[in-house]
Coordinates of C-alpha atoms and ligand atoms in Angstrom, one line a residue:
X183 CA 21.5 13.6 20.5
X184 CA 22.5 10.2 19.0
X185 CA 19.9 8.4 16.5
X186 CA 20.1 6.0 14.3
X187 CA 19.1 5.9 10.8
X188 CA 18.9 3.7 7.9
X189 CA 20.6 4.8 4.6
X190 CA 20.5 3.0 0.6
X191 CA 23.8 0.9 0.9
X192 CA 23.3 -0.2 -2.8
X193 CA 20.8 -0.2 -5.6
X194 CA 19.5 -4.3 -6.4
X195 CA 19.5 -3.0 -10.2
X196 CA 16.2 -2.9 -12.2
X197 CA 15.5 -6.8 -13.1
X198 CA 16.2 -8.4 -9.5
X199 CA 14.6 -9.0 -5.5
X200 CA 15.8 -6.0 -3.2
X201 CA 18.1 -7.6 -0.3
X202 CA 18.5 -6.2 2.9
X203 CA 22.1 -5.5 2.6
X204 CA 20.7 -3.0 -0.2
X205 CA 20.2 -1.3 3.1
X206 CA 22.4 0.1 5.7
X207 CA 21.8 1.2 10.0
X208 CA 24.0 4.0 11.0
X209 CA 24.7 5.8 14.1
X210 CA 24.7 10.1 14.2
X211 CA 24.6 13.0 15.9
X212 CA 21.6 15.4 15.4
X213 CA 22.1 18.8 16.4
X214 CA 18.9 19.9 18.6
X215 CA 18.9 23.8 17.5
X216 CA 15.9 24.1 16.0
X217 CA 15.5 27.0 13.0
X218 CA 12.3 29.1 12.3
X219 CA 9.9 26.6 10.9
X220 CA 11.2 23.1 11.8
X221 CA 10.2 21.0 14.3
X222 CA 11.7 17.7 16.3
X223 CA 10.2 15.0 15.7
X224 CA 10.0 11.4 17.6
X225 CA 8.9 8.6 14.7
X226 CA 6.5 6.1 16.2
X227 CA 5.9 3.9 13.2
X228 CA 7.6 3.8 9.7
X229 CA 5.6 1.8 6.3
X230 CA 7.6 -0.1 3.6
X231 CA 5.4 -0.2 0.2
X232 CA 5.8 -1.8 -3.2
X233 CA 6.5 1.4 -4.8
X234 CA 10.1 1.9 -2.8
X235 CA 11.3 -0.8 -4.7
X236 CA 10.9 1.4 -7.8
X237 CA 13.0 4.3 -5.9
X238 CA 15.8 1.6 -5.3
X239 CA 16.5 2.1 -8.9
X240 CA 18.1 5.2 -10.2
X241 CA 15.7 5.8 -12.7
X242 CA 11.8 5.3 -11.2
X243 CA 10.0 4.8 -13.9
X244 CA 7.2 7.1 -12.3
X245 CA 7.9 11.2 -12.3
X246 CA 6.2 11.5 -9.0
X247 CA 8.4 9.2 -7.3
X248 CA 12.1 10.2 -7.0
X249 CA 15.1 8.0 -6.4
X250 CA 16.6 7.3 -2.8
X251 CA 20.3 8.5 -3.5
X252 CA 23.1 5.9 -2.3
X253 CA 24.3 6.5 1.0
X254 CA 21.4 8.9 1.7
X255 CA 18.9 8.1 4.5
X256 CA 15.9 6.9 3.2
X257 CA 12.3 8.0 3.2
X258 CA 8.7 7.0 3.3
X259 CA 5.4 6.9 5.1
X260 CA 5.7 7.8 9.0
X261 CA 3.6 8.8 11.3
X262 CA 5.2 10.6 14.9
X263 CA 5.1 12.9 17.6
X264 CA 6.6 16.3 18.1
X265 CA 8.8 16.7 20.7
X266 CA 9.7 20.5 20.4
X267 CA 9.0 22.7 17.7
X268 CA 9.7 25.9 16.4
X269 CA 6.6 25.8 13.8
X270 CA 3.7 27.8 14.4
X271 CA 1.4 25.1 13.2
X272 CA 2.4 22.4 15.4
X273 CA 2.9 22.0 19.1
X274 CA 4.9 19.6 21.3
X275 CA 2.8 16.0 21.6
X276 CA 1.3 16.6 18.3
X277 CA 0.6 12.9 16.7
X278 CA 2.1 13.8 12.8
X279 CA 2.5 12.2 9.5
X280 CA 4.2 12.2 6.5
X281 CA 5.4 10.8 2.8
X282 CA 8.6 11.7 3.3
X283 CA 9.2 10.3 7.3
X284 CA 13.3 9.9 7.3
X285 CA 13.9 6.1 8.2
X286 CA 16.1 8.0 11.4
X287 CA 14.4 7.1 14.8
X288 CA 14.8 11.1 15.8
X289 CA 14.2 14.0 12.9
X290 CA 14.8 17.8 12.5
X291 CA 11.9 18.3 10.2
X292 CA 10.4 21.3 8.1
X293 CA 6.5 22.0 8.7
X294 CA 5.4 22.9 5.6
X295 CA 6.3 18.8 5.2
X296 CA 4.4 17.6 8.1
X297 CA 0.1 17.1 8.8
X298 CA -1.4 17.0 12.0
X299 CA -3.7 13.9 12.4
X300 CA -6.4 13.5 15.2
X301 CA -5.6 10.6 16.9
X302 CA -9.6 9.9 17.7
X303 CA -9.6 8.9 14.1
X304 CA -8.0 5.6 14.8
X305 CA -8.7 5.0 18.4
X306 CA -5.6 5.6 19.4
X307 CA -4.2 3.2 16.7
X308 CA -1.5 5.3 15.7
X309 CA -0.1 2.8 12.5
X310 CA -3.7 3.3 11.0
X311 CA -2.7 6.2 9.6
X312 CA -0.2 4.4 7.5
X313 CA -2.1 1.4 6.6
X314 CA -6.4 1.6 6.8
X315 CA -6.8 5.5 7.6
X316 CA -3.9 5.9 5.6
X317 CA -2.6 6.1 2.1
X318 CA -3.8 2.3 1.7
X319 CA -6.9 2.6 2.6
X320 CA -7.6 5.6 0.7
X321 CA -6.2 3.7 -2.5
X322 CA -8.8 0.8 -1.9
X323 CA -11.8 3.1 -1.0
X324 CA -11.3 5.8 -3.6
X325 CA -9.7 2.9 -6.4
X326 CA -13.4 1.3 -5.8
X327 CA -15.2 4.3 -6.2
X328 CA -13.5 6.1 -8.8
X329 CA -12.9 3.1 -11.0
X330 CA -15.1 0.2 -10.0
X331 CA -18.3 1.0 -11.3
X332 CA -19.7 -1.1 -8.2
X333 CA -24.0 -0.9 -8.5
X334 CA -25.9 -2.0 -5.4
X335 CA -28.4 -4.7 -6.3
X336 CA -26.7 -5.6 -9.0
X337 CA -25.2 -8.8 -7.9
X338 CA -21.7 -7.8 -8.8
X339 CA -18.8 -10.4 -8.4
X340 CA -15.5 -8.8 -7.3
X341 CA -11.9 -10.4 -7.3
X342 CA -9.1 -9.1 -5.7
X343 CA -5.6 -10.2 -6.5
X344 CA -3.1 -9.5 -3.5
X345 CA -5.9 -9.7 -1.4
X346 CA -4.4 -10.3 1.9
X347 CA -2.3 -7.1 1.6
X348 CA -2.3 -3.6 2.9
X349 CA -4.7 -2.5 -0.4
X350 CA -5.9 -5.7 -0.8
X351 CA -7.3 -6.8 2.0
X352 CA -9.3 -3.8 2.5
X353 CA -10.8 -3.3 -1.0
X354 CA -12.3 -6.9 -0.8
X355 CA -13.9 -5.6 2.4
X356 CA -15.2 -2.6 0.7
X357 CA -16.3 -4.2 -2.2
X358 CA -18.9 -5.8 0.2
X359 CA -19.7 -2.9 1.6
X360 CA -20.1 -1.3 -1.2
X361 CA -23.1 -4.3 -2.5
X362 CA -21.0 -6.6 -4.3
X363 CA -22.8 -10.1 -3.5
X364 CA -19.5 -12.2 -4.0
X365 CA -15.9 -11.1 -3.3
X366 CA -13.2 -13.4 -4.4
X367 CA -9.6 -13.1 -3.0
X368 CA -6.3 -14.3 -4.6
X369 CA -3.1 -14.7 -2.4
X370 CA -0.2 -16.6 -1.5
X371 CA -0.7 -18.8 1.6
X372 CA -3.2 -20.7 3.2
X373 CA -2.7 -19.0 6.2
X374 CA -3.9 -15.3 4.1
X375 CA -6.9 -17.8 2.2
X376 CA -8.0 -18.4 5.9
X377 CA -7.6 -14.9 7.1
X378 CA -9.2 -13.2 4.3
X379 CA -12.3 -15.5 4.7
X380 CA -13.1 -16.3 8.6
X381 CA -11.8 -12.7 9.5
X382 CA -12.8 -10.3 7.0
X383 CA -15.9 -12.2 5.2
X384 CA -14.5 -12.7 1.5
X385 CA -16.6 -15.1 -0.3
X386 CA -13.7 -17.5 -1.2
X387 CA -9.8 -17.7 -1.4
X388 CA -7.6 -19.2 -3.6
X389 CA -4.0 -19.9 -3.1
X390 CA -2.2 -19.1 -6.4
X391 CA 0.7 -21.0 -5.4
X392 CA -1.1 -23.7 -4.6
X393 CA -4.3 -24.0 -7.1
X394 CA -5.3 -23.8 -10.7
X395 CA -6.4 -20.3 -10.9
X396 CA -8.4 -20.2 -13.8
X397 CA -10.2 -23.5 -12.8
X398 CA -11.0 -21.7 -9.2
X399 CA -12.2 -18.8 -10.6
X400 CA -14.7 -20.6 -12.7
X401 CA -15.5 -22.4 -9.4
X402 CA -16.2 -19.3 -7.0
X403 CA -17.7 -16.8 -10.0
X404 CA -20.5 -18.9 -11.8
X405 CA -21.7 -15.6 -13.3
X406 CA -18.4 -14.4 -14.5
X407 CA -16.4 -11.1 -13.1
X408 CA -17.8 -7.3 -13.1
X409 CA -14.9 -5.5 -11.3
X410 CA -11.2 -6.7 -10.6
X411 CA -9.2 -4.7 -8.2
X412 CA -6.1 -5.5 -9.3
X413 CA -2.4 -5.4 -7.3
X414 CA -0.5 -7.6 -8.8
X415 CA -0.4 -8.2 -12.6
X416 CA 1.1 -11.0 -14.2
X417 CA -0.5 -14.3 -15.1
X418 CA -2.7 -13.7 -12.3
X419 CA -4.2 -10.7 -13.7
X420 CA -4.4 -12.5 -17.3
X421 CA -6.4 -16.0 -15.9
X422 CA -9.2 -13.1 -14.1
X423 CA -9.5 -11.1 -17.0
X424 CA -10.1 -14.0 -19.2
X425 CA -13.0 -14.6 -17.3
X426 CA -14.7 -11.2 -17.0
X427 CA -17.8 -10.2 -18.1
X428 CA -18.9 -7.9 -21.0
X429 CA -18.8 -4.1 -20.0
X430 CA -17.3 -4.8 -16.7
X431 CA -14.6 -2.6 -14.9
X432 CA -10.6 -3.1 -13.5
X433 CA -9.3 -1.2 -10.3
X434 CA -5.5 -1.1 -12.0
X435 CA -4.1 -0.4 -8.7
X436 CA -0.7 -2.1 -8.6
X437 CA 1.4 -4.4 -11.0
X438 CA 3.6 -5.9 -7.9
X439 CA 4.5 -9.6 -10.0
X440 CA 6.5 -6.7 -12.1
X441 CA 8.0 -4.7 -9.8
X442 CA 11.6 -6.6 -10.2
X443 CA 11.7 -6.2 -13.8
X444 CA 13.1 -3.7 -15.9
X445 CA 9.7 -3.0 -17.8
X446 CA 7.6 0.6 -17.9
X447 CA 4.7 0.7 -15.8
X448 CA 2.1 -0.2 -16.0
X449 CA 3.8 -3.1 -17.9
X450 CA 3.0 -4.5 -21.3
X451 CA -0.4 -6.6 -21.6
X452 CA -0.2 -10.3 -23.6
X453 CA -1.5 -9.9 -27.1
X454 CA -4.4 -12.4 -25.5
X455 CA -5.4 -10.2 -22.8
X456 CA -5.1 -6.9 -24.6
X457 CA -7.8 -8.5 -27.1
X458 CA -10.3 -9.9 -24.4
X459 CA -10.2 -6.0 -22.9
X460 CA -11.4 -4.6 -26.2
X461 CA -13.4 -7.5 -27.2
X462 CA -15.6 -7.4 -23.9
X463 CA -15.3 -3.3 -23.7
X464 CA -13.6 -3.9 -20.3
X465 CA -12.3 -0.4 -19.3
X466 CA -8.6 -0.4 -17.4
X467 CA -7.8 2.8 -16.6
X468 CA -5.0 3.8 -14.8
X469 CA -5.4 4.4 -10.8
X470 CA -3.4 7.1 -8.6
X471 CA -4.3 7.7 -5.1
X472 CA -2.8 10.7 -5.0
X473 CA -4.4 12.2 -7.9
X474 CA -7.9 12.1 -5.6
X475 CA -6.2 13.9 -2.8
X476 CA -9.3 16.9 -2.6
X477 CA -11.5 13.5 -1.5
X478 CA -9.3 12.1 1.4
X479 CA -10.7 13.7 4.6
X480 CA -14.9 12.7 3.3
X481 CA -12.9 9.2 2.5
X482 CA -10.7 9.1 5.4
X483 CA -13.6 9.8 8.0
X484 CA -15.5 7.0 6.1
X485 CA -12.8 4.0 7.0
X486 CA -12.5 5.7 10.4
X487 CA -16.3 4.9 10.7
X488 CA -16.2 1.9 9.6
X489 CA -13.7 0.7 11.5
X490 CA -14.8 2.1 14.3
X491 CA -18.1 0.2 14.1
X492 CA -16.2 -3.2 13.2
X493 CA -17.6 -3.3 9.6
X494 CA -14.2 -3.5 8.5
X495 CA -11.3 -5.2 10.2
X496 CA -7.7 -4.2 10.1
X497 CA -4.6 -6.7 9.3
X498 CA -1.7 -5.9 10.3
X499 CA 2.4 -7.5 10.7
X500 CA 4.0 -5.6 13.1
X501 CA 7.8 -5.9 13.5
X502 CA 9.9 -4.0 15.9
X503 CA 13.0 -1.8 15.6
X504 CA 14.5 0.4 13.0
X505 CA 17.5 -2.2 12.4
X506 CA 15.0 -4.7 11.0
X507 CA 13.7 -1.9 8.0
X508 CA 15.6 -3.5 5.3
X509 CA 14.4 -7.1 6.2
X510 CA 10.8 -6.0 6.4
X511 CA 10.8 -4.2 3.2
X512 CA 11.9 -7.1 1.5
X513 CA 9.6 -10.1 3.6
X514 CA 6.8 -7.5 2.2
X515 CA 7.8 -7.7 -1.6
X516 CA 7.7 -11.4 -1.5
X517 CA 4.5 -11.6 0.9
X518 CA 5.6 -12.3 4.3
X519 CA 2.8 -9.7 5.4
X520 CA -0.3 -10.3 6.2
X521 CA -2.0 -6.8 5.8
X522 CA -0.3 -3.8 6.4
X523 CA 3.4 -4.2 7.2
X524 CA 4.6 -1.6 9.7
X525 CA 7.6 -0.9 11.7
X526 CA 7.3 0.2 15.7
X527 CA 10.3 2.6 16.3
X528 CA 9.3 4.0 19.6
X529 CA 6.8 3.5 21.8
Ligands
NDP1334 N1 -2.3 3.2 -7.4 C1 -2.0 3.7 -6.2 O1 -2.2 4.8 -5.9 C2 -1.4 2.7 -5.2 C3 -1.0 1.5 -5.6 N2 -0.5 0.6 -4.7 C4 -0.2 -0.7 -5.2 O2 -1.1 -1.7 -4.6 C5 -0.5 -2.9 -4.6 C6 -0.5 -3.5 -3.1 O3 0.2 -2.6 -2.3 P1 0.2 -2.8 -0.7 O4 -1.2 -3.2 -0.3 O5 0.8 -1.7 -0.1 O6 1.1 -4.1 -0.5 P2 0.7 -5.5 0.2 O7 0.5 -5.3 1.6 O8 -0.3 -6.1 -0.7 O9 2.1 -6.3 0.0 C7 2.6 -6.8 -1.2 C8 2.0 -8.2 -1.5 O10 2.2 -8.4 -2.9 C9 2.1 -9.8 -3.0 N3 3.1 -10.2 -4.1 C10 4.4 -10.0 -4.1 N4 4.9 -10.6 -5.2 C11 3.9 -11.1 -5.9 C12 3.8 -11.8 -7.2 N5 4.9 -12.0 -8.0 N6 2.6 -12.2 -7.6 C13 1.5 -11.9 -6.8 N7 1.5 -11.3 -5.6 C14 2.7 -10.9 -5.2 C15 2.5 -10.5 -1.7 O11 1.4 -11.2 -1.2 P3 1.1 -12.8 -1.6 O12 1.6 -13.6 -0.5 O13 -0.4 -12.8 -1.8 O14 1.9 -13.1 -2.8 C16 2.8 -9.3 -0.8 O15 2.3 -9.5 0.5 C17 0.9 -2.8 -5.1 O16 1.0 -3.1 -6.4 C18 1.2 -1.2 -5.0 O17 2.1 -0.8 -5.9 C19 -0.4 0.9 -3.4 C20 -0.7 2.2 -3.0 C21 -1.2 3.2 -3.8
LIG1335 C1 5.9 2.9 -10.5 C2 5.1 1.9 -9.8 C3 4.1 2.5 -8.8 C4 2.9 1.6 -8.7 C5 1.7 2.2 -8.0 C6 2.0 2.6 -6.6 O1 2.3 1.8 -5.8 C7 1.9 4.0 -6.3 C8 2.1 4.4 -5.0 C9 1.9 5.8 -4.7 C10 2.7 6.2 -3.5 C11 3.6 7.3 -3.7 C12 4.2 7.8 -2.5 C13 4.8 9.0 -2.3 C14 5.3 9.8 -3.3 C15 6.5 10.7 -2.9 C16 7.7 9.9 -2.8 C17 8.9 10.8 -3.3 O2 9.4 10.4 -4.4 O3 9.2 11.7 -2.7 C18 1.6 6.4 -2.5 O4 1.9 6.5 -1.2 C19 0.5 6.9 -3.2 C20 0.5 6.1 -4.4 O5 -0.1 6.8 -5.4

């Protein structure tokens, strides 16, 4: 059987924007002989995240995350179907997902590496399960819960920085949910400021490219900030701290504005900043989805609810074919998604 496949053609080095040609579309055979315990599988739809762009470097910074070798195929989210198997667990037509989904549009997979998902969760939706009944979503509802400190009644104010993204878009959403009486979004086009406001019912938007951030926030958050979820770092992150209140809480989900520089994560705080967190007893803690795994399927049938019932809406930026991986990896790092950027393989 002949698939294709997408393999690391070169690393971008650890201060610099990934490229496609970092990435590579290659042509095999796959043998279909199937051994005790693997299965075939068809991939439906593939996910590029921020974090790939720290397995593009040799080194990743992060000891759960390993490098993609040069040459290799590469690997990430994917959610598929099996077309035979030779796994007790699964069956053929069982809708599957996985971290480590080969970017190949056919796979000889082990079992043990694969979970079943009920496609009733999502409608029939299948690229939920990368995106808002995925990983993503589970970052944004279990990021708010574990870390945000979020009291109904109290008339919380919530920013979120990338808040037209994957995470982003749905933790603002949550954050209403959840009681907060203003949500503020920060993100990078007026088209996401619109989005994020008429579709998903964030108080206000601010375009950091465009606006004074600091002078906006002081704008939209008269009574200062009580929780930040935070994906992007940066000066963004400094001008919202700045203005937090005493005793309130950050959501340190993501440090994206750093992702292209050769710094440890999470990276170095200003002197400035590092003082307003201790002055104001603003707790930062680091967040790791994967650390809360025990709470996924309670959190995972929560978003499916939700959705479900319209309370929150999903974003999405499709784009089709396994060819195009490389260039929708890299739109993503520099914001040409609007929510969750997925890739359709098959139908
Ligand atoms: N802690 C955890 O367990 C997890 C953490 N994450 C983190 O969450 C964050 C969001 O991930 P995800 O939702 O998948 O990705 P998104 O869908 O938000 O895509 C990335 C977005 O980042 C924004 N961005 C890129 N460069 C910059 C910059 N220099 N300054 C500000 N914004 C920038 C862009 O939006 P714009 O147009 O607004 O600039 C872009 O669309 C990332 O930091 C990621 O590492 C994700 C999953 C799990
Ligand atoms: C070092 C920067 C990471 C910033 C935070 C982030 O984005 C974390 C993301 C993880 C991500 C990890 C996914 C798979 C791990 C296995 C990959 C491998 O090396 O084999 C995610 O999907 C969950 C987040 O915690």
């Amino acid at each position: 059987m002949q698939v294709q496949r997408v393999v690391l053609n070169s690393r971008p080095g650890k201060n610099g924007a990934p490229v496609p040609e970092n990435f590579r579309l290659e042509e095999i055979t796959l043998a279909p002989d199937l051994k005790d315990g693997e299965v075939l599988v068809r991939t439906l739809y593939l996910s590029v995240d921020p974090y790939m762009r720290c397995r593009m470097n040799e080194d990743t910074g992060a000891d759960y995350l390993t490098p993609w070798q040069i040459s290799k195929c590469v690997d990430g989210g994917g959610v598929g179907l099996i077309d035979s198997s030779r796994c007790n667990n699964f069956a053929a037509g069982d809708v599957v997902i996985s971290f480590n989904w080969p970017w190949q549009t056919h796979a000889v997979m082990t079992g043990s590496d694969l979970q079943k998902v009920d496609p009733q969760l999502v409608d029939g939706h299948l690229s939920y399960f990368l995106g808002a009944v995925g990983i993503t979503g589970l970052t944004a509802l279990l990021g708010i819960r574990e870390k945000g400190h979020i009291t109904k009644r109290a008339n919380h104010t919530m920013v979120v920085s990338g808040a037209a993204g994957a995470c982003g878009s749905i933790a603002g959403q949550i954050g209403r949910l959840d009681g907060c009486v203003r949500v503020v979004g920060i993100c990078g086009s007026d088209e996401k400021c619109k989005a994020i406001v008429e579709d998903l019912g964030f108080s206000t938007a601010i375009n950091y490219h465009l606006e004074d951030v600091p002078t906006r926030l002081k704008e939209s958050c008269p009574d200062g900030i009580d929780v930040y979820f935070d994906n992007v770092g940066g000066a963004i992150s400094d001008a919202v701290i700045a203005q937090m209140n005493n005793g309130s809480h950050i959501i340190l989900c993501g440090q994206i504005s750093q992702y292209n520089k050769d710094v440890p994560y999470p990276p170095p705080l200003s002197e400035e900043t590092q003082k307003n967190l201790q002055s104001k007893n603003i707790t930062r803690e680091r967040f790791t989805v994967l650390n809360y795994m025990s709470k996924a399927d309670a959190a995972l049938c929560e978003l499916s609810q939700w959705i479900k019932s319209g309370r929150i809406k999903v974003l999405e930026t499709v784009v089709n074919g396994i060819e195009n991986m490389g260039d929708a990896f890299c739109s993503m790092m520099k914001g040409g998604n609007i929510g969750k950027q997925i890739i359709k393989i098959s139908h």
